[in-house]
Amino acid sequence: MTEDIRALTTRLAEEPGSLAFLELAEALRRRGQLDAAGKVARGGLSKYPGLAGAHDLMARILSDQGDLAGAFDAWADALRIDPMRTGALKGIAFLYFRAGDAAAAIEHLQRAAEADPDDESIAQALAKVRRESRSFSQRSVEPEPEPRPEPQPQPRPEAESRAEPIAPADPGSPFADMDGGRSLVLVDANGLRLAGSLPAPSGEETGDRVAAQLAGVSREAARATRLLGLGTWQSITLESSDGHFVLVRPTGETVLLAAREQSLPMARVVLLAERAARAARQWLEQVR
Amino acid sequence: MTGAQAALDRVTRVPGVRGALVASAGDGLVVAEQLMDGVDGRAAAALAGSLVGRLVRTADGAGRRPPAFVQLRAERGSILAAPCPNDLVLIAVVGPDANVGLARLEMLDAAGRLD
Amino acid sequence: MRSLEPWVELPLQTFLDESSARLTLLMTSSGQVVAQHGFSRSLDVMTAAALGAGIGASTDELARLMGSPRFEALVHHGPRQSCLLSGFSTPRGRWIGLVVFGPETTVGIVQLFFDQMVQQLAAVAPRDQPAAPALAENFEHELDASLKALFGR
């Protein structure tokens, strides 16, 4: 972690206009260095006042410092810019709950659940608020939702005829609780698959083949954005008639691909990819 | 006004679009362009064209159909690309505050009409 | 990659890394080889340099006949490989680049990074030593020395 902070500090010093302040401030916040985190976040906000993520980060820092009013304002700013930002919705819901306003807390958590239905923590938070609040408004409270069934591995009758078997869910992978990591692939800088799998519509496993290509995609993307003056690349989204792909970078040396059917809106696939990237980062820190 | 110029005209009217061009996907060469200062059309055609080609091969490797729209998002903006018939690709370079949703719609519509 | 002039190495290596070119030859307009990449036989280098210089001279003459400014680049597309031939000015005089590339890259990428290489060569070329005149009696000796340097013999 100290090395990360050092590297991020150097990067920010070399490129004061870059978005490295987000990672650096978050790393400092996690280490409890809240004053330093706040300074970095404020500096970044002065350059990127329209960046919802920066306001969200500032709110978390202020919340950790005990400045709940400041945190509320910062999350409200984040939501003005990005009304679907689940971090801000959860944060404000938490503040309303602490203030005893269960109805407002539930309303914000419901919006967060709509924005990211795969986020189990939102469902858990909703259940907790409903359970612990003293009164419910008839307007805003819905009946207790049916508990979500545990995702079951689907039988694949075509498995025996395929050339390659689909990779089974790997309990040691970062995506073990995300449908076993199917349609999520984590790739290292050499084009080798670290985790996840990517079955084609035909059922054939394509994870290794796609992983080999993604290292080249990452290099090309980095070159294109650098030479066109756009800075560091952050994500690639592809829409096709039979599915959506999102590529993100959990770390500087890895790429993550999330694939979903076309019926899911692209913005939701992006949220899924970002969630998978967070899980991948935590997993990589543990395995290293 | 040619079809390519009409397409570029529509795309560049979207707020935040700094330039648009039609490139030959296989060669990475500019066919038509409409760019603001500071946007290198030749580089955009070559680099975006090459990246889109690689993404098409990646989609193929995953057993999927070629992409109809691509967004490469970076710190200070995005590159948008919509493959068109006849081995052309419509490319736009946009700033971080661009209305990407509107640009996407205009590009998908224009890409379908280009020949 | 082999080069007679050390200052050519970095721009040329950058070009090779970015363009994915299969074969590259840099030569003076008279066909004297400066650097090469990808060739395995000295005869091929000499032949390619002679032909490249000849094509360069032919297109210059064609442009003159047409009353047009000099043509800077020529691209031949083939079914499996393509070829770019491009003349450019350096502080050491006029040079020609011959680049052969396959479908793993595009002519747009090759031209983009070729032009960047030309700019870098212009920036790093030493200016304190004028180009030595090519004397007939030294020519064979220079050619032999060049081929040894280019093929590491």
Coordinates of C-alpha atoms in Angstrom, one line a residue:
Chain A
M1 CA 0.0 0.0 0.0
T2 CA 2.8 2.4 0.9
E3 CA 4.4 1.8 -2.5
D4 CA 1.0 2.5 -4.2
I5 CA 0.8 5.8 -2.4
R6 CA 4.3 6.7 -3.3
A7 CA 3.7 5.9 -7.0
L8 CA 0.4 7.8 -7.1
T9 CA 2.0 10.8 -5.4
T10 CA 4.8 10.8 -8.0
R11 CA 2.3 10.5 -10.8
L12 CA 0.2 13.3 -9.5
A13 CA 3.3 15.5 -9.1
E14 CA 4.3 14.8 -12.7
E15 CA 0.8 15.2 -14.0
P16 CA -1.1 17.6 -11.7
G17 CA -4.1 17.6 -14.1
S18 CA -4.5 13.9 -14.1
L19 CA -7.2 11.9 -12.3
A20 CA -4.6 10.1 -10.1
F21 CA -5.9 12.3 -7.2
L22 CA -8.9 10.0 -7.0
E23 CA -6.9 6.9 -6.3
L24 CA -4.4 8.7 -4.1
A25 CA -7.1 10.3 -1.9
E26 CA -9.0 7.0 -1.6
A27 CA -5.8 5.2 -0.6
L28 CA -5.0 7.8 2.0
R29 CA -8.5 7.7 3.3
R30 CA -8.3 3.9 3.7
R31 CA -5.1 4.3 5.7
G32 CA -6.8 6.8 8.0
Q33 CA -4.8 9.8 6.8
L34 CA -7.9 11.9 6.4
D35 CA -6.3 15.3 6.5
A36 CA -4.0 14.4 3.6
A37 CA -6.8 12.6 1.8
G38 CA -9.0 15.8 2.1
K39 CA -6.2 18.0 0.8
V40 CA -5.7 15.8 -2.3
A41 CA -9.4 15.5 -2.9
R42 CA -9.9 19.3 -2.6
G43 CA -7.1 19.9 -5.0
G44 CA -8.6 17.5 -7.5
L45 CA -12.1 19.0 -7.1
S46 CA -10.8 22.5 -7.9
K47 CA -9.6 21.1 -11.3
Y48 CA -12.6 18.8 -11.9
P49 CA -15.7 20.4 -10.3
G50 CA -18.0 18.5 -12.6
L51 CA -16.7 15.1 -11.7
A52 CA -19.2 13.2 -9.7
G53 CA -16.6 10.7 -8.4
A54 CA -14.6 13.5 -6.9
H55 CA -17.6 14.8 -4.9
D56 CA -18.4 11.2 -3.8
L57 CA -14.9 10.8 -2.6
M58 CA -14.9 14.1 -0.8
A59 CA -18.1 13.1 0.9
R60 CA -16.6 9.8 2.2
I61 CA -13.6 11.6 3.6
L62 CA -15.8 14.2 5.3
S63 CA -18.1 11.4 6.7
D64 CA -15.0 9.6 8.1
Q65 CA -13.9 12.9 9.7
G66 CA -17.3 13.2 11.3
D67 CA -18.4 16.2 9.2
L68 CA -21.8 14.8 8.3
A69 CA -23.3 18.1 7.1
G70 CA -20.3 18.5 4.7
A71 CA -20.6 14.9 3.6
F72 CA -24.3 15.4 2.8
D73 CA -23.6 18.5 0.7
A74 CA -20.8 16.7 -1.2
W75 CA -23.0 13.7 -1.9
A76 CA -25.8 16.0 -3.0
D77 CA -23.4 17.6 -5.4
A78 CA -22.4 14.2 -6.8
L79 CA -26.0 13.3 -7.4
R80 CA -26.7 16.6 -9.1
I81 CA -24.0 15.6 -11.6
D82 CA -24.8 11.9 -11.8
P83 CA -28.3 11.0 -10.4
M84 CA -27.5 7.3 -10.7
R85 CA -24.3 7.3 -8.7
T86 CA -24.9 4.5 -6.2
G87 CA -22.1 5.5 -3.8
A88 CA -23.7 8.9 -3.3
L89 CA -27.2 7.4 -3.0
K90 CA -26.0 4.9 -0.4
G91 CA -24.1 7.6 1.5
I92 CA -27.1 10.0 1.7
A93 CA -29.3 7.1 2.6
F94 CA -27.0 6.3 5.5
L95 CA -27.1 10.0 6.7
Y96 CA -30.9 10.1 6.6
F97 CA -31.0 6.8 8.5
R98 CA -28.7 8.2 11.2
A99 CA -30.9 11.3 11.3
G100 CA -34.0 9.1 11.9
D101 CA -35.6 9.8 8.5
A102 CA -36.3 6.2 7.4
A103 CA -38.5 7.1 4.5
A104 CA -35.9 9.3 2.9
A105 CA -33.3 6.6 3.5
I106 CA -35.4 3.9 1.9
E107 CA -36.2 6.2 -1.1
H108 CA -32.5 6.7 -1.8
L109 CA -31.6 3.0 -1.3
Q110 CA -34.4 2.0 -3.7
R111 CA -32.9 4.4 -6.3
A112 CA -29.5 2.8 -5.7
A113 CA -31.0 -0.7 -6.2
E114 CA -32.5 0.4 -9.5
A115 CA -29.2 1.7 -10.6
D116 CA -27.3 -1.4 -9.6
P117 CA -29.5 -4.4 -9.0
D118 CA -26.5 -6.7 -8.6
D119 CA -25.2 -4.9 -5.6
E120 CA -26.1 -7.2 -2.7
S121 CA -25.1 -4.6 -0.1
I122 CA -28.0 -2.3 -1.2
A123 CA -30.5 -5.1 -0.7
Q124 CA -29.0 -5.8 2.7
A125 CA -29.1 -2.1 3.6
L126 CA -32.7 -1.8 2.6
A127 CA -33.7 -4.8 4.7
K128 CA -31.8 -3.4 7.7
V129 CA -33.5 0.0 7.4
R130 CA -36.9 -1.4 7.1
R131 CA -36.2 -3.7 10.0
E132 CA -34.8 -1.1 12.4
S133 CA -36.9 1.9 11.6
R134 CA -39.8 2.8 13.9
S135 CA -42.4 3.9 11.4
F136 CA -43.0 3.5 7.6
S137 CA -44.7 5.9 5.2
Q138 CA -47.4 4.1 3.2
R139 CA -46.3 6.0 0.1
S140 CA -42.7 5.1 0.0
V141 CA -42.5 1.7 1.5
E142 CA -43.0 -1.4 -0.6
P143 CA -43.7 -4.9 0.7
E144 CA -40.6 -6.8 1.9
P145 CA -39.2 -8.1 -1.3
E146 CA -38.9 -11.9 -1.8
P147 CA -35.5 -13.0 -0.7
R148 CA -33.4 -13.4 -3.8
P149 CA -32.8 -17.1 -4.7
E150 CA -29.1 -18.1 -4.5
P151 CA -27.8 -18.2 -8.1
Q152 CA -27.5 -21.8 -9.1
P153 CA -25.1 -23.1 -11.7
Q154 CA -27.1 -23.7 -14.8
P155 CA -26.8 -27.2 -16.4
R156 CA -25.2 -27.0 -19.8
P157 CA -26.5 -29.9 -21.9
E158 CA -24.2 -29.0 -24.8
A159 CA -21.1 -29.2 -22.6
E160 CA -20.1 -32.7 -23.8
S161 CA -20.1 -31.8 -27.5
R162 CA -17.9 -28.7 -27.1
A163 CA -14.3 -28.7 -27.9
E164 CA -13.4 -27.0 -24.6
P165 CA -15.2 -27.3 -21.3
I166 CA -16.6 -24.2 -19.7
A167 CA -14.4 -23.3 -16.7
P168 CA -16.2 -24.1 -13.5
A169 CA -16.8 -21.4 -10.9
D170 CA -13.5 -20.9 -9.1
P171 CA -14.2 -20.3 -5.4
G172 CA -10.7 -18.6 -5.1
S173 CA -11.5 -16.1 -7.8
P174 CA -12.5 -12.5 -7.2
F175 CA -15.8 -13.1 -8.9
A176 CA -16.9 -16.1 -6.9
D177 CA -20.1 -14.3 -5.8
M178 CA -20.8 -12.8 -9.2
D179 CA -22.3 -15.7 -11.0
G180 CA -19.1 -17.6 -10.7
G181 CA -17.3 -15.0 -12.8
R182 CA -19.0 -16.1 -16.0
S183 CA -18.8 -13.4 -18.7
L184 CA -16.1 -11.7 -16.6
V185 CA -12.4 -12.1 -17.6
L186 CA -9.5 -10.6 -15.7
V187 CA -6.3 -10.4 -17.8
D188 CA -2.7 -9.6 -16.9
A189 CA -0.3 -7.4 -19.0
N190 CA 0.9 -10.5 -20.9
G191 CA -2.5 -11.4 -22.2
L192 CA -2.9 -14.3 -19.7
R193 CA -6.2 -14.9 -18.0
L194 CA -6.1 -14.5 -14.2
A195 CA -9.7 -15.2 -13.4
G196 CA -13.2 -15.5 -14.8
S197 CA -14.5 -17.1 -18.0
L198 CA -16.2 -16.1 -21.2
P199 CA -18.5 -18.6 -22.9
A200 CA -19.5 -17.8 -26.4
P201 CA -23.2 -18.1 -27.3
S202 CA -22.4 -21.5 -28.8
G203 CA -21.2 -22.6 -25.3
E204 CA -17.5 -22.8 -26.2
E205 CA -15.1 -21.3 -23.7
T206 CA -13.2 -18.3 -25.2
G207 CA -11.6 -16.7 -22.2
D208 CA -8.0 -17.6 -23.0
R209 CA -8.3 -16.6 -26.6
V210 CA -9.9 -13.3 -25.8
A211 CA -7.4 -12.6 -23.0
A212 CA -4.6 -12.9 -25.5
Q213 CA -6.2 -10.3 -27.6
L214 CA -7.1 -7.9 -24.8
A215 CA -3.4 -7.2 -23.9
G216 CA -3.0 -5.8 -27.4
V217 CA -6.3 -3.9 -27.1
S218 CA -5.1 -2.2 -23.9
R219 CA -1.8 -1.2 -25.5
E220 CA -3.6 0.2 -28.6
A221 CA -6.1 2.1 -26.5
A222 CA -3.3 3.6 -24.4
R223 CA -1.4 4.6 -27.5
A224 CA -4.5 6.2 -29.2
T225 CA -5.5 8.3 -26.2
R226 CA -2.0 9.3 -25.5
L227 CA -1.2 10.5 -29.0
L228 CA -4.5 12.2 -29.4
G229 CA -4.0 14.1 -26.2
L230 CA -6.8 12.5 -24.2
G231 CA -4.7 11.2 -21.3
T232 CA -4.9 7.7 -19.8
W233 CA -7.6 5.5 -21.1
Q234 CA -10.2 4.4 -18.5
S235 CA -12.8 2.2 -20.2
I236 CA -13.9 0.8 -23.6
T237 CA -17.5 0.0 -24.3
L238 CA -18.6 -2.0 -27.3
E239 CA -22.2 -2.5 -28.4
S240 CA -23.2 -5.2 -30.8
S241 CA -26.4 -6.8 -31.9
D242 CA -25.7 -9.8 -29.7
G243 CA -24.2 -8.3 -26.6
H244 CA -22.4 -5.5 -24.8
F245 CA -18.8 -5.6 -23.7
V246 CA -17.1 -3.3 -21.2
L247 CA -13.3 -3.2 -20.6
V248 CA -11.9 -1.4 -17.6
R249 CA -8.6 -1.3 -15.9
P250 CA -8.7 -2.6 -12.3
T251 CA -5.0 -1.8 -12.0
G252 CA -2.3 -0.4 -14.3
E253 CA -1.2 -3.9 -15.3
T254 CA -4.6 -5.6 -15.7
V255 CA -7.7 -5.4 -17.9
L256 CA -11.1 -6.7 -17.0
L257 CA -13.8 -7.5 -19.6
A258 CA -17.5 -7.8 -18.7
A259 CA -19.9 -9.2 -21.2
R260 CA -23.7 -9.2 -21.0
E261 CA -26.6 -9.7 -23.3
Q262 CA -27.9 -6.8 -25.3
S263 CA -31.1 -6.5 -23.3
L264 CA -29.2 -5.1 -20.4
P265 CA -28.6 -1.3 -20.8
M266 CA -25.0 -0.5 -21.4
A267 CA -24.8 1.8 -18.3
R268 CA -25.7 -1.2 -16.2
V269 CA -23.0 -3.3 -17.7
V270 CA -20.6 -0.5 -16.9
L271 CA -21.7 -0.5 -13.3
L272 CA -21.2 -4.3 -13.2
A273 CA -17.7 -4.0 -14.7
E274 CA -16.8 -1.3 -12.1
R275 CA -18.0 -3.5 -9.3
A276 CA -16.1 -6.5 -10.7
A277 CA -13.0 -4.2 -11.0
R278 CA -13.2 -3.3 -7.3
A279 CA -13.4 -7.0 -6.4
A280 CA -10.5 -7.7 -8.7
R281 CA -8.4 -5.0 -7.0
Q282 CA -9.0 -6.4 -3.6
W283 CA -8.3 -9.9 -4.7
L284 CA -5.1 -8.9 -6.4
E285 CA -3.9 -7.2 -3.2
Q286 CA -4.6 -10.4 -1.3
V287 CA -2.9 -12.8 -3.7
R288 CA 0.3 -10.7 -4.2
Chain B
M1 CA -22.9 17.9 -50.0
T2 CA -21.7 14.3 -50.1
G3 CA -23.1 11.6 -47.8
A4 CA -19.9 11.6 -45.8
Q5 CA -20.0 15.4 -45.3
A6 CA -23.7 15.3 -44.3
A7 CA -22.9 12.6 -41.7
L8 CA -20.0 14.7 -40.3
D9 CA -22.1 17.8 -40.2
R10 CA -24.7 16.1 -38.0
V11 CA -22.2 14.6 -35.6
T12 CA -20.2 17.8 -35.2
R13 CA -23.3 19.7 -34.2
V14 CA -23.5 17.7 -31.0
P15 CA -22.3 19.7 -28.0
G16 CA -18.8 18.6 -27.0
V17 CA -17.8 17.0 -30.2
R18 CA -14.4 18.3 -31.2
G19 CA -14.2 16.7 -34.6
A20 CA -15.5 13.9 -36.7
L21 CA -14.1 12.0 -39.6
V22 CA -14.8 9.1 -41.9
A23 CA -11.9 6.7 -42.3
S24 CA -11.2 3.6 -44.3
A25 CA -11.2 0.9 -41.7
G26 CA -8.8 -1.4 -43.4
D27 CA -6.2 1.3 -44.3
G28 CA -6.7 3.8 -41.4
L29 CA -6.8 6.7 -43.9
V30 CA -9.0 9.7 -43.8
V31 CA -11.9 9.8 -46.3
A32 CA -13.5 13.0 -45.1
E33 CA -13.1 15.1 -42.0
Q34 CA -14.5 18.0 -40.1
L35 CA -12.2 18.9 -37.2
M36 CA -11.6 21.7 -34.8
D37 CA -8.1 23.0 -34.1
G38 CA -5.9 20.6 -32.1
V39 CA -7.5 17.4 -33.4
D40 CA -5.1 15.4 -35.6
G41 CA -7.4 13.7 -38.1
R42 CA -4.7 11.6 -39.7
A43 CA -3.7 10.2 -36.3
A44 CA -7.3 9.7 -35.2
A45 CA -8.1 7.8 -38.4
A46 CA -5.0 5.6 -38.1
L47 CA -5.1 5.0 -34.3
A48 CA -8.9 4.6 -34.0
G49 CA -9.2 2.6 -37.1
S50 CA -6.5 0.2 -35.9
L51 CA -8.1 -0.1 -32.4
V52 CA -11.6 -0.8 -33.9
G53 CA -10.1 -3.5 -36.1
R54 CA -8.6 -5.1 -33.1
L55 CA -11.9 -4.9 -31.2
V56 CA -13.7 -6.5 -34.1
R57 CA -11.2 -9.4 -33.9
T58 CA -11.7 -9.6 -30.2
A59 CA -15.5 -9.8 -30.6
D60 CA -15.0 -12.5 -33.2
G61 CA -12.7 -14.4 -30.9
A62 CA -15.5 -14.3 -28.3
G63 CA -18.0 -15.7 -30.8
R64 CA -19.9 -12.4 -31.0
R65 CA -20.9 -10.2 -33.9
P66 CA -18.8 -7.1 -34.8
P67 CA -19.5 -4.0 -32.7
A68 CA -21.9 -1.4 -34.0
F69 CA -20.6 1.3 -31.6
V70 CA -17.4 1.8 -29.6
Q71 CA -16.5 4.3 -27.0
L72 CA -13.0 4.6 -25.7
R73 CA -13.2 6.8 -22.6
A74 CA -10.1 8.6 -21.3
E75 CA -9.2 11.2 -18.7
R76 CA -9.8 14.2 -21.0
G77 CA -12.4 12.9 -23.5
S78 CA -13.4 10.0 -25.6
I79 CA -13.1 8.5 -29.0
L80 CA -16.3 7.3 -30.5
A81 CA -16.5 4.9 -33.5
A82 CA -19.3 3.5 -35.5
P83 CA -18.4 1.0 -38.2
C84 CA -20.2 1.6 -41.5
P85 CA -20.8 -0.4 -44.7
N86 CA -18.0 -0.6 -47.3
D87 CA -15.2 -0.9 -44.8
L88 CA -15.7 2.7 -43.5
V89 CA -15.8 3.8 -39.9
L90 CA -17.2 7.0 -38.6
I91 CA -15.0 8.4 -35.8
A92 CA -15.6 11.3 -33.4
V93 CA -13.3 12.9 -30.9
V94 CA -15.2 14.4 -28.0
G95 CA -14.4 16.3 -24.8
P96 CA -15.2 15.0 -21.3
D97 CA -18.5 17.0 -21.1
A98 CA -19.8 15.9 -24.4
N99 CA -23.3 14.6 -24.8
V100 CA -22.2 11.1 -25.7
G101 CA -25.7 9.8 -25.8
L102 CA -26.7 12.2 -28.5
A103 CA -23.5 11.7 -30.4
R104 CA -24.0 8.0 -30.3
L105 CA -27.5 8.3 -31.7
E106 CA -26.3 10.6 -34.5
M107 CA -23.4 8.4 -35.3
L108 CA -25.5 5.2 -35.5
D109 CA -28.0 6.9 -37.7
A110 CA -25.3 8.4 -40.0
A111 CA -23.3 5.2 -40.1
G112 CA -26.3 3.3 -41.5
R113 CA -26.7 5.9 -44.3
L114 CA -23.0 6.1 -45.4
D115 CA -22.1 4.2 -48.6
Chain C
M1 CA 17.7 -3.8 -36.6
R2 CA 21.1 -2.6 -37.7
S3 CA 22.3 0.9 -38.5
L4 CA 25.4 2.5 -39.7
E5 CA 24.6 5.7 -37.8
P6 CA 24.0 5.4 -34.1
W7 CA 21.6 8.4 -34.0
V8 CA 19.2 6.6 -36.3
E9 CA 18.7 3.7 -34.0
L10 CA 16.3 5.1 -31.5
P11 CA 13.9 6.8 -34.0
L12 CA 14.0 3.7 -36.2
Q13 CA 13.4 1.3 -33.2
T14 CA 10.4 3.4 -32.1
F15 CA 9.0 3.3 -35.6
L16 CA 9.4 -0.5 -35.7
D17 CA 7.8 -1.0 -32.3
E18 CA 4.8 1.2 -33.2
S19 CA 4.2 0.3 -36.8
S20 CA 4.8 -3.5 -36.7
A21 CA 6.6 -3.2 -40.0
R22 CA 8.1 -6.5 -41.3
L23 CA 11.0 -5.1 -43.3
T24 CA 12.5 -1.6 -43.2
L25 CA 15.3 -0.1 -45.2
L26 CA 16.6 3.5 -44.9
M27 CA 18.9 4.7 -47.6
T28 CA 20.3 7.8 -49.3
S29 CA 18.7 8.8 -52.5
S30 CA 21.7 7.3 -54.3
G31 CA 20.9 3.9 -52.8
Q32 CA 23.5 3.8 -50.1
V33 CA 22.0 1.9 -47.1
V34 CA 21.9 3.6 -43.7
A35 CA 19.9 1.1 -41.7
Q36 CA 17.8 -2.0 -42.1
H37 CA 15.5 -4.3 -40.2
G38 CA 14.2 -7.7 -41.1
F39 CA 16.4 -8.6 -44.1
S40 CA 18.4 -11.8 -43.7
R41 CA 20.6 -11.6 -46.8
S42 CA 23.0 -8.8 -47.9
L43 CA 22.0 -9.4 -51.5
D44 CA 18.4 -8.6 -50.7
V45 CA 19.4 -5.4 -49.0
M46 CA 21.5 -4.3 -52.0
T47 CA 18.8 -5.2 -54.5
A48 CA 16.1 -3.5 -52.5
A49 CA 18.1 -0.4 -52.0
A50 CA 19.0 -0.2 -55.7
L51 CA 15.4 -0.7 -56.7
G52 CA 14.0 1.7 -54.1
A53 CA 16.4 4.4 -55.1
G54 CA 15.5 3.8 -58.8
I55 CA 11.7 4.0 -58.1
G56 CA 12.4 7.2 -56.1
A57 CA 14.2 8.7 -59.0
S58 CA 11.5 7.6 -61.5
T59 CA 8.7 9.2 -59.4
D60 CA 10.7 12.4 -59.0
E61 CA 11.1 12.6 -62.8
L62 CA 7.4 11.8 -63.3
A63 CA 6.5 14.7 -60.9
R64 CA 8.8 17.0 -62.8
L65 CA 7.2 16.1 -66.1
M66 CA 3.8 16.7 -64.7
G67 CA 4.9 20.1 -63.3
S68 CA 3.9 18.8 -59.9
P69 CA 5.8 19.1 -56.6
R70 CA 7.7 16.0 -55.7
F71 CA 5.7 12.9 -54.7
E72 CA 6.6 12.1 -51.2
A73 CA 5.1 8.6 -50.7
L74 CA 4.2 5.7 -52.8
V75 CA 2.2 2.7 -51.5
H76 CA 1.8 -0.6 -53.2
H77 CA -0.9 -2.9 -51.9
G78 CA -0.4 -6.6 -52.2
P79 CA -2.6 -9.6 -51.3
R80 CA -0.3 -10.6 -48.4
Q81 CA 2.1 -7.7 -47.9
S82 CA 2.2 -4.1 -48.8
C83 CA 5.0 -1.7 -49.4
L84 CA 5.5 2.0 -48.6
L85 CA 8.3 4.0 -50.3
S86 CA 8.8 7.5 -49.1
G87 CA 11.4 10.1 -49.6
F88 CA 12.3 12.6 -46.9
S89 CA 14.8 15.3 -46.1
T90 CA 17.3 15.0 -43.4
P91 CA 20.2 17.3 -42.3
R92 CA 22.4 14.7 -44.1
G93 CA 20.6 15.0 -47.4
R94 CA 17.6 13.3 -49.0
W95 CA 16.9 9.8 -47.8
I96 CA 14.4 7.1 -48.9
G97 CA 12.5 4.8 -46.6
L98 CA 11.2 1.4 -47.8
V99 CA 8.8 -0.3 -45.5
V100 CA 7.1 -3.7 -46.0
F101 CA 4.1 -4.5 -43.8
G102 CA 1.4 -7.1 -43.5
P103 CA -2.2 -7.2 -42.5
E104 CA -1.3 -7.0 -38.8
T105 CA -1.0 -3.2 -39.2
T106 CA -2.4 -0.6 -41.6
V107 CA -0.9 1.8 -44.0
G108 CA -2.4 4.6 -41.9
I109 CA -0.4 3.5 -38.9
V110 CA 2.7 2.9 -40.9
Q111 CA 2.6 6.4 -42.4
L112 CA 1.7 8.0 -39.1
F113 CA 4.7 6.6 -37.4
F114 CA 7.0 6.9 -40.4
D115 CA 6.4 10.7 -40.4
Q116 CA 7.1 10.8 -36.6
M117 CA 10.3 8.9 -37.3
V118 CA 11.3 11.5 -39.9
Q119 CA 10.7 14.3 -37.5
Q120 CA 12.7 12.6 -34.8
L121 CA 15.6 11.9 -37.3
A122 CA 15.6 15.6 -38.2
A123 CA 15.8 16.5 -34.5
V124 CA 18.6 14.2 -33.5
A125 CA 20.8 14.2 -36.7
P126 CA 24.2 15.6 -35.8
R127 CA 24.9 18.8 -37.6
D128 CA 28.6 19.3 -37.0
Q129 CA 29.8 16.7 -39.5
P130 CA 29.0 17.3 -43.1
A131 CA 28.2 14.2 -45.1
A132 CA 31.4 12.7 -46.6
P133 CA 31.4 12.8 -50.4
A134 CA 31.0 9.4 -52.0
L135 CA 34.3 8.8 -53.8
A136 CA 34.4 6.0 -56.4
E137 CA 37.6 4.5 -55.0
N138 CA 36.1 4.3 -51.5
F139 CA 32.7 3.0 -52.7
E140 CA 33.5 -0.7 -52.6
H141 CA 35.2 -0.3 -49.3
E142 CA 32.3 1.6 -47.8
L143 CA 29.8 -0.9 -49.2
D144 CA 31.7 -3.8 -47.7
A145 CA 31.9 -2.0 -44.3
S146 CA 28.2 -1.1 -44.5
L147 CA 27.2 -4.7 -45.1
K148 CA 29.3 -6.0 -42.3
A149 CA 27.8 -3.4 -39.9
L150 CA 24.3 -4.1 -41.1
F151 CA 24.5 -7.8 -40.7
G152 CA 26.7 -7.9 -37.7
R153 CA 29.6 -9.7 -39.3

